[in-house]
C-alpha positions as a LaTeX table, in Angstrom:
\begin{tabular}{lrrr}
\hline
Residue & $x$ (\AA) & $y$ (\AA) & $z$ (\AA) \\
\hline
Met1 & 11.76 & $-11.69$ & 13.67 \\
Asn2 & 9.32 & $-12.92$ & 16.09 \\
Leu3 & 7.01 & $-9.51$ & 15.26 \\
Thr4 & 7.23 & $-10.28$ & 11.17 \\
Asn5 & 6.76 & $-14.05$ & 12.21 \\
Lys6 & 3.54 & $-13.23$ & 13.72 \\
Leu7 & 2.68 & $-10.58$ & 11.10 \\
Val8 & 3.31 & $-13.06$ & 8.43 \\
Glu9 & 0.83 & $-15.07$ & 10.08 \\
Lys10 & $-2.00$ & $-12.88$ & 10.90 \\
Phe11 & $-2.07$ & $-10.89$ & 7.36 \\
Gly12 & $-0.25$ & $-13.49$ & 4.78 \\
Ala13 & 3.24 & $-12.58$ & 2.94 \\
Asp14 & 1.09 & $-11.22$ & 0.17 \\
Lys15 & $-1.29$ & $-8.49$ & 1.96 \\
Leu16 & 2.23 & $-7.36$ & 3.51 \\
Leu17 & 3.75 & $-7.03$ & 0.80 \\
His18 & 0.92 & $-4.63$ & $-0.95$ \\
Phe19 & 1.39 & $-2.15$ & 2.24 \\
Leu20 & 5.01 & $-2.25$ & 1.79 \\
Leu21 & 4.52 & $-1.68$ & $-2.28$ \\
Gly22 & 2.26 & 1.55 & $-1.34$ \\
Trp23 & 4.06 & 2.19 & 1.11 \\
Val24 & 7.37 & 2.92 & $-0.93$ \\
Ile25 & 5.44 & 4.54 & $-3.93$ \\
Val26 & 4.11 & 7.35 & $-1.86$ \\
Ser27 & 7.16 & 7.84 & 0.14 \\
Met28 & 8.85 & 8.01 & $-3.04$ \\
Ser29 & 6.73 & 10.97 & $-4.40$ \\
Ala30 & 6.50 & 12.53 & $-1.48$ \\
Pro31 & 9.91 & 14.47 & $-2.03$ \\
Phe32 & 7.60 & 16.20 & $-4.58$ \\
Gly33 & 5.56 & 17.79 & $-1.54$ \\
Tyr34 & 1.74 & 17.38 & $-0.90$ \\
Ile35 & 1.24 & 17.09 & $-4.64$ \\
Gly36 & 3.64 & 14.37 & $-5.14$ \\
Ile37 & 2.20 & 12.60 & $-2.38$ \\
Ile38 & $-1.39$ & 12.94 & $-3.11$ \\
Ile39 & $-0.54$ & 11.46 & $-6.98$ \\
Gly40 & 1.25 & 9.25 & $-5.51$ \\
Phe41 & $-1.53$ & 7.77 & $-3.11$ \\
Ile42 & $-3.86$ & 8.06 & $-6.68$ \\
Leu43 & $-1.05$ & 5.76 & $-8.21$ \\
Val44 & $-1.00$ & 3.39 & $-5.96$ \\
Cys45 & $-5.52$ & 3.23 & $-6.20$ \\
Val46 & $-5.60$ & 3.30 & $-9.42$ \\
Leu47 & $-2.41$ & 0.44 & $-10.09$ \\
Ser48 & $-3.99$ & $-1.81$ & $-7.12$ \\
Thr49 & $-7.58$ & $-1.70$ & $-8.70$ \\
Ile50 & $-6.19$ & $-2.90$ & $-12.11$ \\
Lys51 & $-4.30$ & $-5.28$ & $-10.51$ \\
Glu52 & $-6.78$ & $-6.76$ & $-9.28$ \\
Phe53 & $-9.79$ & $-6.30$ & $-11.91$ \\
Lys54 & $-7.43$ & $-6.86$ & $-15.16$ \\
Leu55 & $-4.32$ & $-9.32$ & $-14.50$ \\
Asp56 & $-5.27$ & $-11.28$ & $-11.75$ \\
Ala57 & $-7.34$ & $-14.70$ & $-12.22$ \\
Val58 & $-8.66$ & $-14.81$ & $-8.80$ \\
Lys59 & $-9.80$ & $-11.44$ & $-7.33$ \\
Asp60 & $-8.79$ & $-10.11$ & $-3.80$ \\
Met61 & $-10.54$ & $-6.83$ & $-2.70$ \\
Lys62 & $-8.16$ & $-7.32$ & 0.45 \\
Asp63 & $-5.05$ & $-7.12$ & $-1.73$ \\
Leu64 & $-6.36$ & $-3.70$ & $-2.90$ \\
Ile65 & $-7.66$ & $-2.57$ & 0.72 \\
Ala66 & $-4.31$ & $-3.20$ & 2.07 \\
Gly67 & $-2.30$ & $-1.13$ & $-0.91$ \\
Cys68 & $-4.76$ & 1.81 & $-0.49$ \\
Leu69 & $-3.89$ & 1.01 & 3.52 \\
Gly70 & $-0.12$ & 1.56 & 2.83 \\
Ala71 & $-0.58$ & 4.34 & 0.86 \\
Ile72 & $-2.67$ & 6.55 & 3.24 \\
Ser73 & $-1.25$ & 5.73 & 6.27 \\
Ser74 & 2.47 & 7.00 & 4.19 \\
Ser75 & 0.55 & 10.21 & 3.21 \\
Ile76 & $-0.70$ & 10.65 & 6.64 \\
Tyr77 & 3.27 & 10.21 & 8.21 \\
Phe78 & 4.86 & 12.63 & 5.76 \\
Ile79 & 2.35 & 15.16 & 5.70 \\
Leu80 & 2.65 & 15.31 & 9.65 \\
Val81 & 6.57 & 14.96 & 9.21 \\
\hline
\end{tabular}
């Protein structure tokens, strides 16, 4: 629990949720192979961009970056494993 509290204090709960959602979307597409991973990564980046520029009143680029980082880290993990 201490690690979780430190991560939330340092990055904020919103950024961690963006990161984790990016990770989950790509991991759900990983059973479809490399094409699924690529499509999942592109989907996360496109949806994060649409959310930040069209749906949010205040644009926070760190949210977009956190989502894409979650997607790329998940992609790298599933390609290596």
